[in-house]
Short mmCIF file of C-alpha atoms in Angstrom, two decimals:
data_model
loop_
_atom_site.label_atom_id
_atom_site.label_comp_id
_atom_site.label_asym_id
_atom_site.label_seq_id
_atom_site.Cartn_x
_atom_site.Cartn_y
_atom_site.Cartn_z
CA VAL A 577 -3.59 -6.21 38.70
CA SER A 578 -3.56 -9.83 37.51
CA GLY A 579 -4.62 -12.53 39.90
CA GLU A 580 -7.52 -10.87 41.68
CA TRP A 581 -10.21 -12.91 39.96
CA ARG A 582 -10.49 -16.32 41.58
CA ALA A 583 -13.65 -17.65 39.94
CA VAL A 584 -15.35 -16.66 36.68
CA THR A 585 -18.81 -17.78 35.60
CA VAL A 586 -19.43 -17.94 31.86
CA ALA A 587 -23.17 -17.97 31.16
CA GLY A 588 -23.74 -19.24 27.61
CA VAL A 589 -20.74 -21.37 26.66
CA GLY A 590 -21.02 -21.06 22.87
CA LEU A 591 -18.47 -19.73 20.39
CA ILE A 592 -17.89 -16.45 22.25
CA GLY A 593 -18.25 -17.67 25.85
CA GLY A 594 -16.16 -20.76 25.13
CA SER A 595 -13.50 -18.73 23.33
CA PHE A 596 -13.33 -16.23 26.19
CA ALA A 597 -12.83 -19.08 28.67
CA LEU A 598 -10.11 -20.69 26.52
CA ALA A 599 -8.45 -17.31 25.93
CA LEU A 600 -8.41 -16.51 29.67
CA ARG A 601 -6.80 -19.84 30.39
CA GLN A 602 -4.22 -19.42 27.63
CA ALA A 603 -3.44 -15.93 28.93
CA GLY A 604 -2.54 -17.37 32.33
CA PHE A 605 -5.76 -17.19 34.35
CA ARG A 606 -5.45 -19.75 37.16
CA GLY A 607 -8.80 -19.44 38.89
CA LYS A 608 -11.88 -21.55 38.36
CA ILE A 609 -14.09 -21.23 35.28
CA ILE A 610 -17.68 -22.28 35.85
CA GLY A 611 -20.02 -22.84 32.91
CA VAL A 612 -23.77 -22.17 32.88
CA SER A 613 -25.47 -23.61 29.80
CA SER A 614 -27.78 -26.35 28.58
CA PRO A 615 -26.73 -29.93 29.43
CA ALA A 616 -25.61 -30.65 25.84
CA THR A 617 -23.47 -27.52 25.68
CA ILE A 618 -21.99 -28.22 29.12
CA ARG A 619 -20.95 -31.70 27.98
CA ALA A 620 -19.28 -30.25 24.89
CA ALA A 621 -17.64 -27.43 26.89
CA LEU A 622 -16.20 -29.87 29.45
CA GLU A 623 -14.92 -32.10 26.64
CA ARG A 624 -13.39 -29.07 24.89
CA GLY A 625 -11.67 -28.12 28.16
CA ALA A 626 -13.28 -24.68 28.12
CA ILE A 627 -14.75 -24.89 31.66
CA ASP A 628 -13.76 -26.60 34.88
CA GLU A 629 -17.25 -27.34 36.13
CA ALA A 630 -20.90 -26.61 35.53
CA LEU A 631 -23.52 -25.26 37.93
CA PRO A 632 -26.96 -23.67 37.80
CA LEU A 633 -26.72 -19.88 37.47
CA ALA A 634 -27.58 -18.98 41.08
CA GLU A 635 -25.02 -21.40 42.55
CA ALA A 636 -22.34 -20.32 40.09
CA ALA A 637 -23.02 -16.64 40.74
CA ALA A 638 -22.80 -17.09 44.51
CA GLN A 639 -19.16 -18.17 44.28
CA SER A 640 -17.84 -16.03 41.41
CA ASP A 641 -15.98 -12.72 41.22
CA VAL A 642 -17.08 -12.22 37.63
CA ILE A 643 -20.16 -13.18 35.63
CA TYR A 644 -19.54 -13.17 31.86
CA LEU A 645 -22.83 -13.15 29.97
CA ALA A 646 -22.25 -14.60 26.48
CA GLN A 647 -25.88 -15.46 25.75
CA PRO A 648 -28.16 -14.14 23.00
CA ILE A 649 -29.18 -10.53 23.71
CA GLN A 650 -32.68 -11.38 24.96
CA ARG A 651 -31.25 -13.98 27.36
CA ILE A 652 -28.72 -11.41 28.61
CA LEU A 653 -31.60 -9.02 29.33
CA GLU A 654 -33.46 -11.77 31.18
CA THR A 655 -30.39 -12.80 33.17
CA LEU A 656 -29.77 -9.19 34.19
CA SER A 657 -33.31 -9.09 35.59
CA VAL A 658 -32.67 -11.99 37.99
CA ILE A 659 -28.94 -12.11 38.73
CA ASP A 660 -28.55 -9.33 41.28
CA SER A 661 -29.98 -11.26 44.21
CA ALA A 662 -27.72 -14.25 43.49
CA ILE A 663 -24.34 -12.48 43.46
CA ARG A 664 -22.01 -11.45 46.23
CA PRO A 665 -21.71 -7.67 46.71
CA GLY A 666 -19.14 -6.12 44.38
CA THR A 667 -19.26 -8.89 41.77
CA LEU A 668 -18.36 -7.71 38.27
CA ILE A 669 -20.99 -8.49 35.65
CA THR A 670 -20.06 -8.04 32.02
CA ASP A 671 -21.50 -9.25 28.73
CA ALA A 672 -20.65 -9.92 25.09
CA GLY A 673 -23.90 -8.80 23.44
CA SER A 674 -23.79 -7.21 19.98
CA THR A 675 -25.82 -4.15 20.97
CA LYS A 676 -25.22 -2.17 24.12
CA ARG A 677 -27.88 0.46 24.81
CA ALA A 678 -30.71 -1.86 25.83
CA ILE A 679 -28.37 -4.02 27.89
CA VAL A 680 -26.68 -1.14 29.72
CA GLU A 681 -30.09 0.39 30.40
CA ARG A 682 -31.44 -2.90 31.81
CA ALA A 683 -28.35 -3.32 34.02
CA ARG A 684 -28.76 0.25 35.30
CA GLN A 685 -32.24 -0.70 36.47
CA THR A 686 -31.48 -4.13 37.93
CA ILE A 687 -27.87 -4.38 39.14
CA GLN A 688 -27.56 -2.82 42.60
CA ARG A 689 -25.14 -5.05 44.51
CA GLY A 690 -22.73 -5.74 41.65
CA CYS A 691 -20.93 -3.59 39.07
CA PHE A 692 -21.92 -3.81 35.41
CA VAL A 693 -19.58 -3.09 32.50
CA GLY A 694 -21.04 -3.65 29.04
CA GLY A 695 -18.77 -5.41 26.56
CA HIS A 696 -18.69 -6.32 22.87
CA PRO A 697 -15.84 -8.33 21.41
CA MET A 698 -15.88 -7.60 17.63
CA ALA A 699 -14.96 -11.15 16.71
CA GLY A 700 -16.68 -14.20 15.35
CA LYS A 701 -16.61 -16.83 12.69
CA GLU A 702 -19.07 -18.75 10.57
CA ALA A 703 -19.04 -21.90 12.71
CA ARG A 704 -20.94 -21.64 15.98
CA GLY A 705 -20.94 -23.47 19.30
CA VAL A 706 -18.24 -24.31 21.80
CA GLU A 707 -16.85 -26.88 19.33
CA ALA A 708 -15.65 -23.90 17.25
CA ALA A 709 -14.30 -21.99 20.28
CA ASP A 710 -10.76 -20.67 19.83
CA ALA A 711 -8.41 -19.13 22.40
CA ASN A 712 -7.15 -16.75 19.69
CA LEU A 713 -10.57 -15.57 18.49
CA PHE A 714 -10.18 -12.08 20.00
CA ARG A 715 -6.59 -11.51 18.93
CA THR A 716 -6.12 -8.12 17.17
CA ARG A 717 -9.90 -7.55 17.22
CA PRO A 718 -11.58 -4.55 18.84
CA TYR A 719 -13.15 -5.29 22.23
CA VAL A 720 -15.55 -2.53 23.27
CA LEU A 721 -16.22 -1.69 26.92
CA THR A 722 -18.85 0.84 27.98
CA ALA A 723 -17.18 1.59 31.34
CA SER A 724 -13.91 1.04 33.19
CA ASP A 725 -12.75 -1.95 35.20
CA PRO A 726 -8.98 -2.38 35.62
CA GLU A 727 -9.02 -6.17 36.05
CA LEU A 728 -11.33 -6.74 33.06
CA GLU A 729 -9.22 -4.39 30.93
CA HIS A 730 -6.10 -6.26 32.02
CA TRP A 731 -7.49 -9.59 30.78
CA ILE A 732 -8.86 -8.11 27.55
CA GLU A 733 -5.35 -6.96 26.72
CA LYS A 734 -3.83 -10.27 27.81
CA ILE A 735 -6.08 -12.20 25.40
CA GLY A 736 -4.74 -10.03 22.57
CA ALA A 737 -7.79 -7.86 21.86
CA ARG A 738 -7.68 -4.10 21.23
CA LEU A 739 -9.55 -2.31 24.00
CA VAL A 740 -11.96 0.38 22.74
CA LYS A 741 -13.99 2.45 25.20
CA LEU A 742 -17.28 3.81 23.91
CA ASP A 743 -20.52 4.75 25.57
CA ALA A 744 -23.43 2.48 24.72
CA ALA A 745 -25.19 4.94 22.40
CA GLU A 746 -22.03 5.66 20.40
CA HIS A 747 -21.28 1.93 20.18
CA ASP A 748 -24.75 1.21 18.82
CA ARG A 749 -24.50 4.02 16.27
CA LEU A 750 -21.11 2.81 15.00
CA VAL A 751 -21.99 -0.90 14.81
CA ALA A 752 -25.18 -0.02 12.93
CA LEU A 753 -22.82 1.37 10.27
CA VAL A 754 -19.96 -1.16 10.27
CA SER A 755 -21.80 -4.36 11.15
CA HIS A 756 -25.60 -4.17 10.89
CA LEU A 757 -25.74 -2.19 7.63
CA PRO A 758 -23.21 -4.51 5.90
CA GLN A 759 -25.42 -7.47 6.84
CA LEU A 760 -28.50 -5.78 5.37
CA LEU A 761 -26.68 -4.69 2.18
CA SER A 762 -25.54 -8.28 1.73
CA THR A 763 -29.04 -9.65 2.40
CA ALA A 764 -30.59 -7.10 0.02
CA LEU A 765 -28.16 -8.03 -2.78
CA ALA A 766 -28.58 -11.78 -2.27
CA SER A 767 -32.36 -11.43 -2.25
CA LEU A 768 -32.22 -9.51 -5.56
CA ILE A 769 -30.00 -12.22 -7.02
CA ALA A 770 -32.55 -14.78 -5.80
CA ASP A 771 -35.06 -13.08 -8.13
CA SER A 772 -32.73 -13.56 -11.16
CA PRO A 773 -31.77 -17.23 -11.12
CA GLU A 774 -29.68 -16.88 -14.32
CA ALA A 775 -27.46 -14.38 -12.50
CA ALA A 776 -25.60 -17.20 -10.77
CA ARG A 777 -24.29 -18.26 -14.19
CA VAL A 778 -22.15 -15.14 -14.50
CA ALA A 779 -21.40 -14.41 -10.84
CA GLY A 780 -17.74 -13.95 -10.00
CA PRO A 781 -15.74 -13.00 -6.90
CA ALA A 782 -17.54 -9.64 -6.49
CA ALA A 783 -20.91 -11.26 -5.92
CA ALA A 784 -19.35 -13.94 -3.69
CA ASP A 785 -17.70 -11.30 -1.48
CA LEU A 786 -20.79 -9.20 -1.13
CA THR A 787 -23.14 -12.09 -0.35
CA ARG A 788 -21.01 -13.96 2.19
CA LEU A 789 -22.77 -12.28 5.12
CA ALA A 790 -26.17 -13.05 3.61
CA ARG A 791 -25.73 -16.65 4.74
CA SER A 792 -25.99 -15.61 8.42
CA PRO A 793 -29.03 -17.11 10.09
CA TYR A 794 -31.82 -14.72 11.09
CA ASP A 795 -31.91 -16.05 14.64
CA ILE A 796 -28.78 -14.14 15.61
CA TRP A 797 -30.12 -10.95 13.98
CA ARG A 798 -33.62 -10.84 15.49
CA ASP A 799 -32.37 -9.48 18.83
CA ILE A 800 -29.92 -7.07 17.18
CA PHE A 801 -32.70 -5.54 15.07
CA SER A 802 -35.09 -5.29 18.03
CA THR A 803 -32.51 -3.64 20.30
CA ASN A 804 -30.92 -1.28 17.75
CA ALA A 805 -33.81 -0.49 15.42
CA GLU A 806 -33.44 3.29 15.50
CA GLU A 807 -29.73 3.39 14.60
CA ILE A 808 -30.19 0.70 11.93
CA ASP A 809 -33.06 2.68 10.45
CA HIS A 810 -30.76 5.72 10.21
CA ALA A 811 -27.95 3.68 8.68
CA ILE A 812 -30.24 2.21 6.00
CA ALA A 813 -31.60 5.67 5.23
CA ASP A 814 -28.04 6.99 4.85
CA ALA A 815 -27.15 4.09 2.55
CA ILE A 816 -30.23 4.70 0.39
CA ALA A 817 -29.34 8.40 0.11
CA ARG A 818 -25.76 7.54 -0.84
CA LEU A 819 -26.92 5.05 -3.49
CA GLN A 820 -29.32 7.64 -4.85
CA THR A 821 -26.42 10.08 -5.21
CA LEU A 822 -24.27 7.48 -6.96
CA ARG A 823 -27.18 6.78 -9.27
CA GLU A 824 -27.62 10.44 -10.16
CA ASN A 825 -23.86 10.93 -10.63
CA LEU A 826 -23.23 7.70 -12.52
CA LEU A 827 -22.06 9.50 -15.67
CA SER A 828 -20.53 12.50 -13.91
CA GLU A 829 -16.83 11.64 -13.99
CA PRO A 830 -15.42 14.15 -11.48
CA ASP A 831 -18.08 13.28 -8.87
CA MET A 832 -17.61 9.54 -9.28
CA GLN A 833 -13.84 9.86 -9.30
CA ALA A 834 -13.95 11.77 -6.01
CA THR A 835 -16.37 9.32 -4.39
CA PHE A 836 -14.32 6.31 -5.50
CA ALA A 837 -11.11 7.89 -4.18
CA ARG A 838 -12.65 8.70 -0.81
CA ALA A 839 -14.24 5.25 -0.50
CA ALA A 840 -11.00 3.51 -1.47
CA GLN A 841 -9.10 5.44 1.16
CA ALA A 842 -11.61 4.57 3.90
CA ALA A 843 -11.62 0.92 2.81
CA SER A 844 -7.83 0.74 2.93
CA GLN A 845 -7.66 2.43 6.31
CA LEU A 846 -10.27 0.05 7.70
CA ARG A 847 -8.15 -2.91 6.65
CA GLN A 848 -5.04 -1.52 8.28
CA ASN A 849 -6.99 -1.44 11.53
CA THR A 850 -8.85 -4.70 11.30
CA ILE A 851 -6.99 -7.32 9.30
CA VAL B 985 -11.32 -28.60 -34.09
CA SER B 986 -8.03 -27.78 -32.38
CA GLY B 987 -5.15 -26.66 -34.51
CA GLU B 988 -6.89 -24.39 -36.97
CA TRP B 989 -5.60 -21.18 -35.42
CA ARG B 990 -2.05 -20.54 -36.53
CA ALA B 991 -1.54 -17.00 -35.29
CA VAL B 992 -3.34 -15.04 -32.56
CA THR B 993 -2.98 -11.31 -31.95
CA VAL B 994 -3.58 -10.13 -28.40
CA ALA B 995 -4.26 -6.39 -28.36
CA GLY B 996 -3.73 -5.07 -24.81
CA VAL B 997 -1.36 -7.47 -23.04
CA GLY B 998 -2.38 -6.68 -19.45
CA LEU B 999 -3.70 -9.03 -16.78
CA ILE B 1000 -6.47 -10.48 -18.98
CA GLY B 1001 -4.70 -10.44 -22.35
CA GLY B 1002 -1.50 -11.80 -20.83
CA SER B 1003 -3.37 -14.50 -18.91
CA PHE B 1004 -5.27 -15.54 -22.04
CA ALA B 1005 -1.98 -15.87 -23.95
CA LEU B 1006 -0.37 -17.91 -21.15
CA ALA B 1007 -3.51 -20.05 -20.77
CA LEU B 1008 -3.64 -20.76 -24.53
CA ARG B 1009 -0.01 -21.84 -24.47
CA GLN B 1010 -0.50 -24.03 -21.38
CA ALA B 1011 -3.55 -25.61 -23.03
CA GLY B 1012 -1.41 -26.71 -25.99
CA PHE B 1013 -1.75 -23.92 -28.52
CA ARG B 1014 1.28 -24.18 -30.82
CA GLY B 1015 0.76 -21.23 -33.15
CA LYS B 1016 2.25 -17.76 -32.87
CA ILE B 1017 1.06 -15.22 -30.28
CA ILE B 1018 1.62 -11.61 -31.33
CA GLY B 1019 1.29 -8.81 -28.79
CA VAL B 1020 0.04 -5.29 -29.52
CA SER B 1021 0.62 -2.92 -26.61
CA SER B 1022 2.71 0.02 -25.41
CA PRO B 1023 6.51 -0.48 -25.51
CA ALA B 1024 6.77 -0.90 -21.74
CA THR B 1025 4.02 -3.53 -21.66
CA ILE B 1026 5.53 -5.33 -24.63
CA ARG B 1027 8.88 -5.57 -22.84
CA ALA B 1028 7.19 -7.01 -19.74
CA ALA B 1029 5.05 -9.39 -21.82
CA LEU B 1030 8.08 -10.72 -23.70
CA GLU B 1031 9.94 -11.16 -20.42
CA ARG B 1032 6.95 -12.93 -18.89
CA GLY B 1033 6.87 -15.26 -21.91
CA ALA B 1034 3.27 -14.32 -22.68
CA ILE B 1035 3.88 -13.37 -26.34
CA ASP B 1036 6.26 -14.50 -29.05
CA GLU B 1037 6.67 -11.16 -30.77
CA ALA B 1038 5.27 -7.64 -30.93
CA LEU B 1039 3.96 -5.70 -33.91
CA PRO B 1040 1.84 -2.63 -34.64
CA LEU B 1041 -1.87 -3.52 -34.83
CA ALA B 1042 -2.23 -3.38 -38.63
CA GLU B 1043 0.77 -5.62 -39.27
CA ALA B 1044 -0.27 -8.06 -36.55
CA ALA B 1045 -3.86 -8.19 -37.85
CA ALA B 1046 -2.70 -8.88 -41.40
CA GLN B 1047 -1.12 -12.18 -40.41
CA SER B 1048 -3.50 -13.44 -37.69
CA ASP B 1049 -6.48 -15.82 -37.67
CA VAL B 1050 -7.77 -14.31 -34.44
CA ILE B 1051 -7.66 -10.84 -32.91
CA TYR B 1052 -8.23 -10.91 -29.12
CA LEU B 1053 -9.10 -7.42 -27.84
CA ALA B 1054 -8.21 -7.19 -24.13
CA GLN B 1055 -8.07 -3.41 -23.93
CA PRO B 1056 -10.20 -1.03 -21.86
CA ILE B 1057 -13.74 -0.81 -23.25
CA GLN B 1058 -13.26 2.58 -24.97
CA ARG B 1059 -10.10 1.30 -26.66
CA ILE B 1060 -11.96 -1.82 -27.81
CA LEU B 1061 -14.61 0.44 -29.38
CA GLU B 1062 -11.90 2.48 -31.11
CA THR B 1063 -10.06 -0.61 -32.34
CA LEU B 1064 -13.29 -2.03 -33.77
CA SER B 1065 -13.70 1.17 -35.78
CA VAL B 1066 -10.36 0.75 -37.57
CA ILE B 1067 -9.54 -2.97 -37.63
CA ASP B 1068 -11.73 -4.25 -40.47
CA SER B 1069 -9.56 -2.92 -43.27
CA ALA B 1070 -6.43 -4.47 -41.72
CA ILE B 1071 -7.63 -8.08 -41.37
CA ARG B 1072 -7.79 -10.95 -43.79
CA PRO B 1073 -11.33 -12.01 -44.78
CA GLY B 1074 -12.84 -14.43 -42.28
CA THR B 1075 -10.61 -13.43 -39.36
CA LEU B 1076 -12.24 -13.99 -35.95
CA ILE B 1077 -12.35 -10.91 -33.76
CA THR B 1078 -13.28 -11.36 -30.11
CA ASP B 1079 -12.89 -9.24 -26.97
CA ALA B 1080 -12.75 -9.40 -23.20
CA GLY B 1081 -14.64 -6.21 -22.32
CA SER B 1082 -16.79 -6.10 -19.17
CA THR B 1083 -19.89 -4.82 -20.95
CA LYS B 1084 -21.19 -6.23 -24.20
CA ARG B 1085 -24.04 -4.23 -25.71
CA ALA B 1086 -22.03 -1.20 -26.87
CA ILE B 1087 -19.20 -3.40 -28.15
CA VAL B 1088 -21.42 -5.84 -30.06
CA GLU B 1089 -23.33 -2.91 -31.55
CA ARG B 1090 -20.10 -1.21 -32.66
CA ALA B 1091 -18.82 -4.45 -34.22
CA ARG B 1092 -22.11 -4.91 -36.07
CA GLN B 1093 -21.55 -1.52 -37.69
CA THR B 1094 -17.84 -1.85 -38.45
CA ILE B 1095 -16.80 -5.47 -38.96
CA GLN B 1096 -17.67 -6.59 -42.51
CA ARG B 1097 -14.80 -8.81 -43.61
CA GLY B 1098 -14.25 -10.61 -40.32
CA CYS B 1099 -16.50 -12.35 -37.80
CA PHE B 1100 -17.07 -10.81 -34.39
CA VAL B 1101 -17.93 -12.80 -31.22
CA GLY B 1102 -18.22 -10.77 -28.03
CA GLY B 1103 -16.58 -12.28 -24.95
CA HIS B 1104 -16.34 -11.63 -21.22
CA PRO B 1105 -14.19 -13.82 -19.00
CA MET B 1106 -15.58 -13.34 -15.44
CA ALA B 1107 -12.14 -13.46 -13.85
CA GLY B 1108 -9.67 -11.03 -12.37
CA LYS B 1109 -7.61 -10.21 -9.36
CA GLU B 1110 -6.50 -7.17 -7.47
CA ALA B 1111 -3.06 -6.95 -9.08
CA ARG B 1112 -3.02 -5.63 -12.64
CA GLY B 1113 -0.67 -5.79 -15.59
CA VAL B 1114 1.03 -8.62 -17.43
CA GLU B 1115 3.30 -9.14 -14.40
CA ALA B 1116 0.23 -10.55 -12.60
CA ALA B 1117 -0.88 -12.67 -15.58
CA ASP B 1118 -1.68 -16.27 -14.74
CA ALA B 1119 -2.36 -19.22 -17.06
CA ASN B 1120 -4.96 -20.47 -14.54
CA LEU B 1121 -6.85 -17.20 -14.15
CA PHE B 1122 -9.92 -18.43 -16.09
CA ARG B 1123 -10.11 -21.88 -14.51
CA THR B 1124 -13.65 -22.68 -13.17
CA ARG B 1125 -14.77 -19.11 -13.99
CA PRO B 1126 -17.66 -18.27 -16.31
CA TYR B 1127 -16.59 -17.11 -19.79
CA VAL B 1128 -19.46 -15.43 -21.61
CA LEU B 1129 -19.75 -15.48 -25.41
CA THR B 1130 -22.42 -13.54 -27.27
CA ALA B 1131 -22.30 -15.79 -30.37
CA SER B 1132 -20.94 -19.13 -31.51
CA ASP B 1133 -17.51 -20.02 -32.83
CA PRO B 1134 -16.43 -23.66 -32.52
CA GLU B 1135 -12.67 -23.00 -32.37
CA LEU B 1136 -13.00 -20.20 -29.79
CA GLU B 1137 -15.34 -22.38 -27.70
CA HIS B 1138 -12.83 -25.23 -27.93
CA TRP B 1139 -10.04 -23.10 -26.46
CA ILE B 1140 -12.24 -21.57 -23.77
CA GLU B 1141 -12.98 -25.05 -22.54
CA LYS B 1142 -9.34 -26.09 -22.84
CA ILE B 1143 -8.23 -23.21 -20.59
CA GLY B 1144 -10.62 -24.48 -17.92
CA ALA B 1145 -13.31 -21.79 -18.08
CA ARG B 1146 -17.05 -22.49 -18.00
CA LEU B 1147 -18.60 -21.40 -21.31
CA VAL B 1148 -21.82 -19.38 -20.88
CA LYS B 1149 -23.73 -18.15 -23.95
CA LEU B 1150 -25.79 -15.01 -23.48
CA ASP B 1151 -26.91 -12.29 -25.80
CA ALA B 1152 -25.31 -8.92 -25.15
CA ALA B 1153 -28.38 -7.31 -23.56
CA GLU B 1154 -28.95 -10.21 -21.18
CA HIS B 1155 -25.24 -10.23 -20.27
CA ASP B 1156 -25.32 -6.52 -19.45
CA ARG B 1157 -28.47 -6.89 -17.35
CA LEU B 1158 -26.99 -9.77 -15.33
CA VAL B 1159 -23.55 -8.22 -14.75
CA ALA B 1160 -25.24 -5.00 -13.61
CA LEU B 1161 -26.70 -7.13 -10.81
CA VAL B 1162 -23.81 -9.44 -9.91
CA SER B 1163 -20.83 -7.21 -10.62
CA HIS B 1164 -21.64 -3.51 -11.07
CA LEU B 1165 -24.17 -3.25 -8.23
CA PRO B 1166 -21.84 -5.03 -5.74
CA GLN B 1167 -19.13 -2.47 -6.61
CA LEU B 1168 -21.51 0.44 -5.99
CA LEU B 1169 -22.86 -1.05 -2.73
CA SER B 1170 -19.29 -1.43 -1.54
CA THR B 1171 -18.37 2.11 -2.61
CA ALA B 1172 -21.51 3.51 -0.95
CA LEU B 1173 -20.73 1.74 2.34
CA ALA B 1174 -17.07 2.77 2.34
CA SER B 1175 -17.97 6.38 1.58
CA LEU B 1176 -20.43 6.38 4.54
CA ILE B 1177 -17.70 4.94 6.77
CA ALA B 1178 -15.38 7.71 5.52
CA ASP B 1179 -17.85 10.18 7.09
CA SER B 1180 -17.58 8.46 10.52
CA PRO B 1181 -13.85 8.20 11.20
CA GLU B 1182 -14.45 6.58 14.62
CA ALA B 1183 -16.22 3.71 12.87
CA ALA B 1184 -12.87 2.15 11.93
CA ARG B 1185 -12.25 1.56 15.66
CA VAL B 1186 -15.00 -1.03 15.87
CA ALA B 1187 -14.94 -2.45 12.34
CA GLY B 1188 -14.65 -6.21 12.10
CA PRO B 1189 -14.72 -8.78 9.30
CA ALA B 1190 -18.19 -7.72 8.07
CA ALA B 1191 -17.03 -4.23 7.16
CA ALA B 1192 -13.79 -5.59 5.68
CA ASP B 1193 -15.71 -8.02 3.44
CA LEU B 1194 -18.17 -5.46 2.21
CA THR B 1195 -15.59 -2.76 1.47
CA ARG B 1196 -12.98 -4.87 -0.33
CA LEU B 1197 -14.36 -3.90 -3.76
CA ALA B 1198 -14.42 -0.23 -2.76
CA ARG B 1199 -10.64 -0.18 -3.25
CA SER B 1200 -11.05 -0.67 -7.02
CA PRO B 1201 -9.75 2.31 -8.97
CA TYR B 1202 -12.32 4.43 -10.79
CA ASP B 1203 -10.41 4.23 -14.08
CA ILE B 1204 -11.61 0.68 -14.74
CA TRP B 1205 -15.20 1.64 -13.87
CA ARG B 1206 -15.59 4.80 -15.97
CA ASP B 1207 -16.13 2.85 -19.20
CA ILE B 1208 -18.37 0.28 -17.53
CA PHE B 1209 -20.67 3.00 -16.20
CA SER B 1210 -20.76 4.84 -19.54
CA THR B 1211 -21.56 1.70 -21.55
CA ASN B 1212 -24.06 0.10 -19.14
CA ALA B 1213 -25.70 3.10 -17.51
CA GLU B 1214 -29.29 2.05 -18.08
CA GLU B 1215 -28.98 -1.42 -16.56
CA ILE B 1216 -26.90 -0.11 -13.64
CA ASP B 1217 -29.55 2.54 -13.00
CA HIS B 1218 -32.19 -0.20 -12.81
CA ALA B 1219 -30.03 -2.33 -10.52
CA ILE B 1220 -29.44 0.56 -8.10
CA ALA B 1221 -33.16 1.37 -8.12
CA ASP B 1222 -33.94 -2.27 -7.31
CA ALA B 1223 -31.40 -2.26 -4.47
CA ILE B 1224 -32.87 0.94 -3.03
CA ALA B 1225 -36.37 -0.56 -3.15
CA ARG B 1226 -35.15 -3.73 -1.45
CA LEU B 1227 -33.38 -1.76 1.30
CA GLN B 1228 -36.51 0.30 1.79
CA THR B 1229 -38.50 -2.91 2.29
CA LEU B 1230 -35.95 -4.25 4.76
CA ARG B 1231 -36.13 -0.96 6.61
CA GLU B 1232 -39.91 -1.07 6.84
CA ASN B 1233 -39.91 -4.74 7.89
CA LEU B 1234 -37.00 -4.48 10.32
CA LEU B 1235 -39.11 -5.51 13.33
CA SER B 1236 -41.48 -7.79 11.44
CA GLU B 1237 -40.09 -11.22 12.31
CA PRO B 1238 -41.86 -13.41 9.74
CA ASP B 1239 -40.97 -11.06 6.86
CA MET B 1240 -37.34 -10.76 7.91
CA GLN B 1241 -37.06 -14.47 8.54
CA ALA B 1242 -38.35 -15.22 5.05
CA THR B 1243 -36.05 -12.66 3.40
CA PHE B 1244 -33.01 -13.93 5.29
CA ALA B 1245 -33.82 -17.53 4.36
CA ARG B 1246 -34.23 -16.68 0.68
CA ALA B 1247 -31.08 -14.56 0.61
CA ALA B 1248 -29.05 -17.23 2.40
CA GLN B 1249 -30.17 -19.84 -0.11
CA ALA B 1250 -29.22 -17.65 -3.09
CA ALA B 1251 -25.85 -16.80 -1.49
CA SER B 1252 -25.07 -20.48 -0.90
CA GLN B 1253 -26.11 -21.46 -4.41
CA LEU B 1254 -23.95 -18.70 -5.87
CA ARG B 1255 -20.93 -20.06 -4.03
CA GLN B 1256 -21.53 -23.59 -5.29
CA ASN B 1257 -21.41 -22.22 -8.81
CA THR B 1258 -18.55 -19.79 -8.47
CA ILE B 1259 -16.06 -20.87 -5.83
#
């Protein structure tokens, strides 16, 4: 299937968009990669060698086979509302947003002349921006697609990611559990520790582990919360219920033993899949 | 002050006891180190070079200036109930148990001829046993003492730990927050993930981070829960309340922004102190 894409537009050339461009190139993509971003980001992306040229969105879209939306979720939603008239018929539009239901729904309403496939590469790192982009960022990581596209699937496998197909609702339910809830547990713990300043004096690796995510800036979470509120609400409620059970069973050895064993097994299995 | 200890007994030559013995030696301690443990552990400890000789507890105690109790908490409590008649007057007894109130209380009732100083080195690693012992295990880590002893404090600083003095109740309140609650948050999350087997397909670094602790075996937690139940109950209740607030404020941008900022600051500060 390889070789059918001749030009790819990456809209939002930050960590994810820049890494996707570098990964495509490393995997043997020979077509043109056009960047759409702010002037400062474009300068950095050209310097980093992530893109071949930069154009305004409408001009880039008019000459591309693929539009890869790697913007913040709200910007993806806005782009989906205006892109359809700018593309050639049959253009593939895909995205890298962290929630999928709102985005897939918007695309269903607005994309008529192109094909939309929702995407979510489960990869990232603390540093942001195209300066931190890395051709190997997606290697061994899950890459969720909400629909099929042979050429897109071909490149996702070539860049070393593990293709996972899920519908948008199932994706959003699962990431509420494995990504959004962990963030909120970490934020909750760190905010409790903030109330006990002496706690830092005795904090060891356990507290460091559990509060690493709490350093994430709110600006990347705002859109996730607003587009996945219902599933996150369920996940928090489930976590509260589970903590309440642990609290009630704290001195009940057989119950705690069973819960610890089950949790340890799930934690080990998770690491076999993800690390 | 250095040089006053001539013989130290380490009761329980596992990861912590073995590491303390190796650290003492590396820091220049020239006296004798006597191990009290099961035959298999003693063989491994002698092979590892952590101890000079092995004796039954009563014989070891009779010729030591210091008894270092690095056993599980329940064993420490049992040892404290029988040790006083075996020691020479003025012997220092200290421990490395993860909770302090029950242990300090027991020592207050049972130790008449010796002096007891509760201790808790905030260090560890996943591997257990004297085979994993490491002379540098305590380096840069907090080492809590519940009372003063100049010679013990001297050696704690010589092995590179950061001395922190706290009374037993304050220690137990703080570790409930920074150590016991993180374990239970991790166990709660991993046990929820165990209920959604498909979740492992999309799990990334966030889930891996937050479930690392969930692999801890219950047998090291049983005694911690039974000797710090009240403070752990409070910590879980606080976490539930905080999660409930996050849940209610999920779409309230100023509230979430403020909570994230405060949590991020505490998480960063924690890392400056501990990593």
